[in-house]
mmCIF file of C-alpha atoms in Angstrom:
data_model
loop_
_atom_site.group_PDB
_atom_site.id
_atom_site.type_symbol
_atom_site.label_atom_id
_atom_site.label_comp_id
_atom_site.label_asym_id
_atom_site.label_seq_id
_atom_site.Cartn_x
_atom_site.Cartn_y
_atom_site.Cartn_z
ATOM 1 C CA UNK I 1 0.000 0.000 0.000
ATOM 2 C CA UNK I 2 1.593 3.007 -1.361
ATOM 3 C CA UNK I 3 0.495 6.252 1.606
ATOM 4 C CA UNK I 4 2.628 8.477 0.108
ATOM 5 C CA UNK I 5 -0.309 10.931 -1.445
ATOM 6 C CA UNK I 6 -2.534 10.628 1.280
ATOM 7 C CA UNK I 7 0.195 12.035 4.240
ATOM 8 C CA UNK I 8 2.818 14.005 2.303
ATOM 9 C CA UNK I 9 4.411 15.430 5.493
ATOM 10 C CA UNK I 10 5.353 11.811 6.291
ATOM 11 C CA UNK I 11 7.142 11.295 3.003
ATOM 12 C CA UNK I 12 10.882 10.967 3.316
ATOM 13 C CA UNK I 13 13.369 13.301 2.051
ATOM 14 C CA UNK I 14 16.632 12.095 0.539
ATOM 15 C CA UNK I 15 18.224 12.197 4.273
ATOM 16 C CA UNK I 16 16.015 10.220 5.380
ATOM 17 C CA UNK I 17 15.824 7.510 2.793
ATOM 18 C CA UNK I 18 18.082 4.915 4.833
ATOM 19 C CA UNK I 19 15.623 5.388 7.420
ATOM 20 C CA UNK I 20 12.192 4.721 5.432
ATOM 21 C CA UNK I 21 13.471 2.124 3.294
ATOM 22 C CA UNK I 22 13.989 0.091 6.828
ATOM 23 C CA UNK I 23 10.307 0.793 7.796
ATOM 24 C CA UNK I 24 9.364 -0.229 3.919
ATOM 25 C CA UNK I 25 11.524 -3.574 4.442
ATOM 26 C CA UNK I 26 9.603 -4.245 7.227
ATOM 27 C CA UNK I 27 6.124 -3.815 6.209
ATOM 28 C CA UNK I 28 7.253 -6.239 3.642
ATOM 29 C CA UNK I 29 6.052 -3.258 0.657
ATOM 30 C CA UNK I 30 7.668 -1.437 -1.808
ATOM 31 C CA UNK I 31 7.056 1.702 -1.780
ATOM 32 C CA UNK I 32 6.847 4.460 -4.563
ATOM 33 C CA UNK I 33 7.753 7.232 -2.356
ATOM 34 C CA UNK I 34 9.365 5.849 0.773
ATOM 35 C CA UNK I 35 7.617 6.848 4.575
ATOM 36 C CA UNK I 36 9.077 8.048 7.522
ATOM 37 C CA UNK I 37 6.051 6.187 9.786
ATOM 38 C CA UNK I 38 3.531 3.819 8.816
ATOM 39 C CA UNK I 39 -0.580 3.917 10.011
ATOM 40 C CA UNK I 40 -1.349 2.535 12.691
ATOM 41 C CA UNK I 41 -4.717 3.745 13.933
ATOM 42 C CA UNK I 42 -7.735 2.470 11.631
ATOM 43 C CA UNK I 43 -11.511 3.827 12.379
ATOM 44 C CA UNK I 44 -13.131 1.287 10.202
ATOM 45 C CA UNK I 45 -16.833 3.058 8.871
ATOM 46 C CA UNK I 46 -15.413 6.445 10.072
ATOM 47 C CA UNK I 47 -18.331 7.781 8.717
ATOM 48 C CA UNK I 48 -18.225 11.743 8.920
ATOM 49 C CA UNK I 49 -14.781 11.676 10.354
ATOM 50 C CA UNK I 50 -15.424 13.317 14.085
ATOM 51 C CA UNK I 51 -12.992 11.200 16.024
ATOM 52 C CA UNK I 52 -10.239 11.021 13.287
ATOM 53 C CA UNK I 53 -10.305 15.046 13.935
ATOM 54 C CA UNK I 54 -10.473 14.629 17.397
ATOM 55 C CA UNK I 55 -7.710 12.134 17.841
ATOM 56 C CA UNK I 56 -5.361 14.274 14.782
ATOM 57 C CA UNK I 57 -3.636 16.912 17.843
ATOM 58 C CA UNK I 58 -4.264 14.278 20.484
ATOM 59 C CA UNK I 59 -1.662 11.896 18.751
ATOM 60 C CA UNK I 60 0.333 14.425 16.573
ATOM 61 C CA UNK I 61 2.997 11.250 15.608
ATOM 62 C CA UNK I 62 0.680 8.923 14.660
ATOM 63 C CA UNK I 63 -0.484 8.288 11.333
ATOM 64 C CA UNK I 64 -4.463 7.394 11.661
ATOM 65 C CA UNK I 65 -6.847 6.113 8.745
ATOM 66 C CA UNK I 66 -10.544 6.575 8.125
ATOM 67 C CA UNK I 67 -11.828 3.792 6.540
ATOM 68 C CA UNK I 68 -15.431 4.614 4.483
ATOM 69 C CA UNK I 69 -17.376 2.314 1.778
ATOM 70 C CA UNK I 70 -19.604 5.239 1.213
ATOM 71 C CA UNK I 71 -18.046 7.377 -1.715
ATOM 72 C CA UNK I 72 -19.468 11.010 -1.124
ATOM 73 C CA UNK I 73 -18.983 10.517 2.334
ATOM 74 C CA UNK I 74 -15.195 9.739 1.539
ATOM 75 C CA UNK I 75 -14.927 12.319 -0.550
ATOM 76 C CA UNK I 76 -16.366 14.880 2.308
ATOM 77 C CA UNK I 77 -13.849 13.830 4.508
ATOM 78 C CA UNK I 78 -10.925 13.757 2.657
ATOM 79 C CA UNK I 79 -12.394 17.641 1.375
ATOM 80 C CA UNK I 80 -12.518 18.396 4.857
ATOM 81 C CA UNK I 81 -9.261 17.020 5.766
ATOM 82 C CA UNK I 82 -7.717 19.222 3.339
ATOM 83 C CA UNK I 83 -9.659 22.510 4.381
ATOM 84 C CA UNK I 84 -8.179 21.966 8.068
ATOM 85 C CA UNK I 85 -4.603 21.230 6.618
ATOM 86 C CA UNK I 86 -4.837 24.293 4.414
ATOM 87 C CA UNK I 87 -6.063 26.185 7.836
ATOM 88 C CA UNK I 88 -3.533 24.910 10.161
ATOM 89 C CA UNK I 89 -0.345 24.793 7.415
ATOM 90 C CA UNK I 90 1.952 26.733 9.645
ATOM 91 C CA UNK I 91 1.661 24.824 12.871
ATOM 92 C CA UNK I 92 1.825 21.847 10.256
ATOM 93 C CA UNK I 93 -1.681 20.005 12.369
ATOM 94 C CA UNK I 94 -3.857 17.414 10.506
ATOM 95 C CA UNK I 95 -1.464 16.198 8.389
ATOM 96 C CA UNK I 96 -1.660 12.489 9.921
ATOM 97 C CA UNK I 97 -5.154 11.732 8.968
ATOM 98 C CA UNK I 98 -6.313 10.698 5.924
ATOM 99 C CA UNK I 99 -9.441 8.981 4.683
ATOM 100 C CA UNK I 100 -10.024 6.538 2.287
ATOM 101 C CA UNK I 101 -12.935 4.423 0.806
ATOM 102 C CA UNK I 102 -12.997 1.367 1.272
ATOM 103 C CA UNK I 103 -15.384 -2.176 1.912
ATOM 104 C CA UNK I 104 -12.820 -3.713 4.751
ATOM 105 C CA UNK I 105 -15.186 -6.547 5.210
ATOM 106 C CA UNK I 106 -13.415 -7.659 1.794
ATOM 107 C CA UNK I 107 -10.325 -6.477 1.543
ATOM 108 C CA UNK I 108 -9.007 -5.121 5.339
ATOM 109 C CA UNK I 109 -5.548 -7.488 5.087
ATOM 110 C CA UNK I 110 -4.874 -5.304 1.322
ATOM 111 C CA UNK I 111 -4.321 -2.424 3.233
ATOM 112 C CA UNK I 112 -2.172 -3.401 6.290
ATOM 113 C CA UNK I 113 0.984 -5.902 6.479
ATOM 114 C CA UNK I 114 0.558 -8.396 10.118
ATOM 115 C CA UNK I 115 0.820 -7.131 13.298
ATOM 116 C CA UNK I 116 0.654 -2.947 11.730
ATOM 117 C CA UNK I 117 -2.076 -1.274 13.689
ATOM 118 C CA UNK I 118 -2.272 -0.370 17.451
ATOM 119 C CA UNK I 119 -5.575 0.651 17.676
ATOM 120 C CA UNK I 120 -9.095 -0.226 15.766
ATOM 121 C CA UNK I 121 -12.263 1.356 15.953
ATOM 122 C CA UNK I 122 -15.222 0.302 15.479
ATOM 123 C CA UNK I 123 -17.963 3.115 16.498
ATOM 124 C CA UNK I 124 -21.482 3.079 15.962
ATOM 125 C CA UNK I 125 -22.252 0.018 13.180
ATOM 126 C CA UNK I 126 -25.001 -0.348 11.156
ATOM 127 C CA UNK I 127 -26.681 -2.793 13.671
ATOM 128 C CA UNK I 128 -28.687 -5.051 10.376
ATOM 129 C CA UNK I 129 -31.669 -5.949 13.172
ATOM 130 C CA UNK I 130 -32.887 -8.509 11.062
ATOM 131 C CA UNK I 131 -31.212 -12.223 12.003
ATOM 132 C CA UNK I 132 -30.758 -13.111 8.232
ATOM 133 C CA UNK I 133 -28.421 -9.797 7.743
ATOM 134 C CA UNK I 134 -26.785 -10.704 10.768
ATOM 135 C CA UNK I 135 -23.853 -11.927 8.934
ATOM 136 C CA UNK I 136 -23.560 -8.310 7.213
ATOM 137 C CA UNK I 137 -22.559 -7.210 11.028
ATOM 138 C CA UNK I 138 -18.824 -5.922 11.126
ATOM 139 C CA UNK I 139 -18.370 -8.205 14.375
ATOM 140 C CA UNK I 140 -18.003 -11.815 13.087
ATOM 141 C CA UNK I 141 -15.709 -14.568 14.029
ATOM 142 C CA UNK I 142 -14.398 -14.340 10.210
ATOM 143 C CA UNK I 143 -13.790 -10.374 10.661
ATOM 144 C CA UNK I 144 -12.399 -10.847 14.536
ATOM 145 C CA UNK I 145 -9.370 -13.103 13.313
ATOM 146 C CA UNK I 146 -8.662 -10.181 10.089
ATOM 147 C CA UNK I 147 -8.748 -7.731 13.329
ATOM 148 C CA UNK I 148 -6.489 -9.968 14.804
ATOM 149 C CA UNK I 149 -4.176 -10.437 11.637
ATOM 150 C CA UNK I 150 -3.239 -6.591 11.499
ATOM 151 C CA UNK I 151 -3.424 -5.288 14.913
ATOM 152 C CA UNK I 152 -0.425 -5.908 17.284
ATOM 153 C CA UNK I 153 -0.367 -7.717 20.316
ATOM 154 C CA UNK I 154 -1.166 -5.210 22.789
ATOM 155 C CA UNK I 155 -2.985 -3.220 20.450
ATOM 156 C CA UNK I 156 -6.914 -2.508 21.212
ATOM 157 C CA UNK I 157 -10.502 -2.811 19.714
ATOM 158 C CA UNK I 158 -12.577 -0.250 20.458
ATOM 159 C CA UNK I 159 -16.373 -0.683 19.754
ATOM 160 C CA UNK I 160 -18.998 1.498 20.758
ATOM 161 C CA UNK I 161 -22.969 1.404 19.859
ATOM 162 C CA UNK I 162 -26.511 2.816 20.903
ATOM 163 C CA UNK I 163 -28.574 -0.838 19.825
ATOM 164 C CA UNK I 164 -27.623 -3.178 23.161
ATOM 165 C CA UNK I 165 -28.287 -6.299 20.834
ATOM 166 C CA UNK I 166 -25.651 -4.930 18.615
ATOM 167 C CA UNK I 167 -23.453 -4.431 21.497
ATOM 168 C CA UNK I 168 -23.885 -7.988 23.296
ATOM 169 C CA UNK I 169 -23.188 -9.443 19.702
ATOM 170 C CA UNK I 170 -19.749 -7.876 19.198
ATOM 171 C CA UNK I 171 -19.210 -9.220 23.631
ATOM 172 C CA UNK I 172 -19.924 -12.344 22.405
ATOM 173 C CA UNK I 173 -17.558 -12.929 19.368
ATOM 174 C CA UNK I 174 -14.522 -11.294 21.011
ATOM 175 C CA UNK I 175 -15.018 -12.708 24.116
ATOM 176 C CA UNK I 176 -15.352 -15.987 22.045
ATOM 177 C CA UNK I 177 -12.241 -15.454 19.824
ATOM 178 C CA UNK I 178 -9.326 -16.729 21.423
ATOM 179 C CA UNK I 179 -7.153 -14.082 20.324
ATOM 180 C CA UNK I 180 -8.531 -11.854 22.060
ATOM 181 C CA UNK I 181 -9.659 -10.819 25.852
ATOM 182 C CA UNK I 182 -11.974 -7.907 27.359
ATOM 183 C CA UNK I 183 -10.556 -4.656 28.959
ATOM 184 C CA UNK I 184 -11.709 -3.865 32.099
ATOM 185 C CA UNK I 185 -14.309 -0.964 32.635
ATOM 186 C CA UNK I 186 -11.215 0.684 34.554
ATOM 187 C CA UNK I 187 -8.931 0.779 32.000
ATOM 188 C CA UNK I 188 -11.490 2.332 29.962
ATOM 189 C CA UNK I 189 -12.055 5.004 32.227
ATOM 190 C CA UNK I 190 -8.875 5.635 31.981
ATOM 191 C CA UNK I 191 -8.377 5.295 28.197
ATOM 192 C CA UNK I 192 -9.081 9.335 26.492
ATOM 193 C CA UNK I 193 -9.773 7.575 23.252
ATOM 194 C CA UNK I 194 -12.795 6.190 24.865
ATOM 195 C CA UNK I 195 -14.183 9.251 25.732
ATOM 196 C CA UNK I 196 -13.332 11.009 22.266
ATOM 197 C CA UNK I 197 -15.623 8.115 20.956
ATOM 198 C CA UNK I 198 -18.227 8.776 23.249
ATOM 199 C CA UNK I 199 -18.801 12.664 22.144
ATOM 200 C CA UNK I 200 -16.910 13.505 18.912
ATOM 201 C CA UNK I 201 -18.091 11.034 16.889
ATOM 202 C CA UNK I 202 -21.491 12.070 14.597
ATOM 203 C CA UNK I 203 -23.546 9.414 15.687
ATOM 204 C CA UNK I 204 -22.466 10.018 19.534
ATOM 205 C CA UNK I 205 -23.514 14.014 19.214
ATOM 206 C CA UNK I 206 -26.987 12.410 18.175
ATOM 207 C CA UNK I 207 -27.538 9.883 20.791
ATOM 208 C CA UNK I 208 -26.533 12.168 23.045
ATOM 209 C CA UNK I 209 -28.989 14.703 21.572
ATOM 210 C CA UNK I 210 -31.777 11.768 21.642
ATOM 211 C CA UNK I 211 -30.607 11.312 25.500
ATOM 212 C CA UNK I 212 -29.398 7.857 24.787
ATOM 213 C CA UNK I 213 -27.604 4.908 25.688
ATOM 214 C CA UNK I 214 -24.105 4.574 24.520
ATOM 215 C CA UNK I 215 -22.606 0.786 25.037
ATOM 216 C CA UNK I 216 -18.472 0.657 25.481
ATOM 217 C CA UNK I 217 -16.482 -2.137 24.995
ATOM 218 C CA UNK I 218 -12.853 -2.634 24.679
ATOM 219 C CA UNK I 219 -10.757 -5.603 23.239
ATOM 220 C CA UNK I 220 -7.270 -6.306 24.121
ATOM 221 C CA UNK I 221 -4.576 -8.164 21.670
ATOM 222 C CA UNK I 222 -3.254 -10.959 23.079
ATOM 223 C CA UNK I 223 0.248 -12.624 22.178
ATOM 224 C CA UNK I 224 0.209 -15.439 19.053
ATOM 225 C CA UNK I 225 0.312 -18.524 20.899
ATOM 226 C CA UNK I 226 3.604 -20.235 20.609
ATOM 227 C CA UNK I 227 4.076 -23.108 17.718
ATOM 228 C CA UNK I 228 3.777 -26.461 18.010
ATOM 229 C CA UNK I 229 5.546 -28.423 15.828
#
């Protein structure tokens, strides 16, 4: 995956070549235009992109993806990506978000090598009440192992909804996948991501508008088991 165009302030210079050809050797890509960092923050059905803004000053050095199968709602992020860069181009802020469009329920493992991302959102799913769309749900034991595949051990799942059969589902298939293990509700209290979820998000404005309920839960990465030969 070539990120060059979508965080140009990342892109190497010639002294730093030596540098971002070791982070392209690793990620196992070769890249046009080699990058000083690589993403590691995806907020998969970003929607309106409210908590990539929030998070963009919050985490300054980390490069952070909205992920969007929606095309004009890509293309209103990524318009008002740009209009925030082109505001803040002295003090150099929103340069390490981006937004793309994409169906990750295909093709999530295309855009990141093993192991890449720290943190995955998940805020706010379409909930597809009906049992015979269930399997449309962006929780599924199939989806839970791609999570898995590109997020670090250590790294976190955040998901966050208003429906609480939507939110016992996604419980239930984490707490399930063996990969995987619940945070506790301390650590979330703790965790400022969580809150940013909570209230910048689009759909969190309007439940909390509505007056209500929001359902939290975190996932934690755990180590790959050892091999048995």
């Amino acid at each position: 995956m070539d990120w060059s165009t979508h965080y140009p302030k990342f892109v190497a210079t010639p002294d730093d070549v030596s540098e971002a050809q070791s982070i392209a050797q690793d990620a196992g890509s070769q890249c046009v235009r080699p990058m000083l960092k690589e993403v590691e923050v995806a907020d998969i059905g970003c929607g309106f992109g409210g908590l990539l803004i929030a998070l963009a000053p919050r985490l300054p050095n980390t490069l952070m993806v909205g992920m969007e199968i929606r095309t004009q709602v890509t293309e209103f992020v990524q318009d008002r990506i740009e209009a925030l860069r082109q505001q803040h181009s002295e003090q150099g802020n929103y340069q390490n978000i981006a937004c793309l469009r994409a169906n990750t329920m295909k093709f999530l493992p295309n855009f990141f090598r093993k192991h890449q991302l720290t943190k995955i959102f998940l805020c706010f799913p379409d909930p597809h009440f009906k049992a015979r769309k269930h399997k449309a749900r962006i929780v599924s034991t199939t989806l839970n192992s791609e999570y898995a595949y590109v997020l670090r051990p250590g790294g976190t799942v955040y998901t966050i909804t208003d429906v609480e059969d939507l939110h016992s589902w996604m419980v239930k298939h984490f707490d399930a996948h063996p990969l995987f293990e619940r945070v506790s509700k301390e650590e979330e209290q703790r965790d400022e991501c969580v809150e940013l979820m909570k209230i910048e998000t689009e759909e969190g404005k309007k439940v909390e508008r509505n007056s209500g309920n929001k359902f939290v839960a975190c996932f934690r990465r755990l180590e790959d088991p050892p091999w048995v030969e």
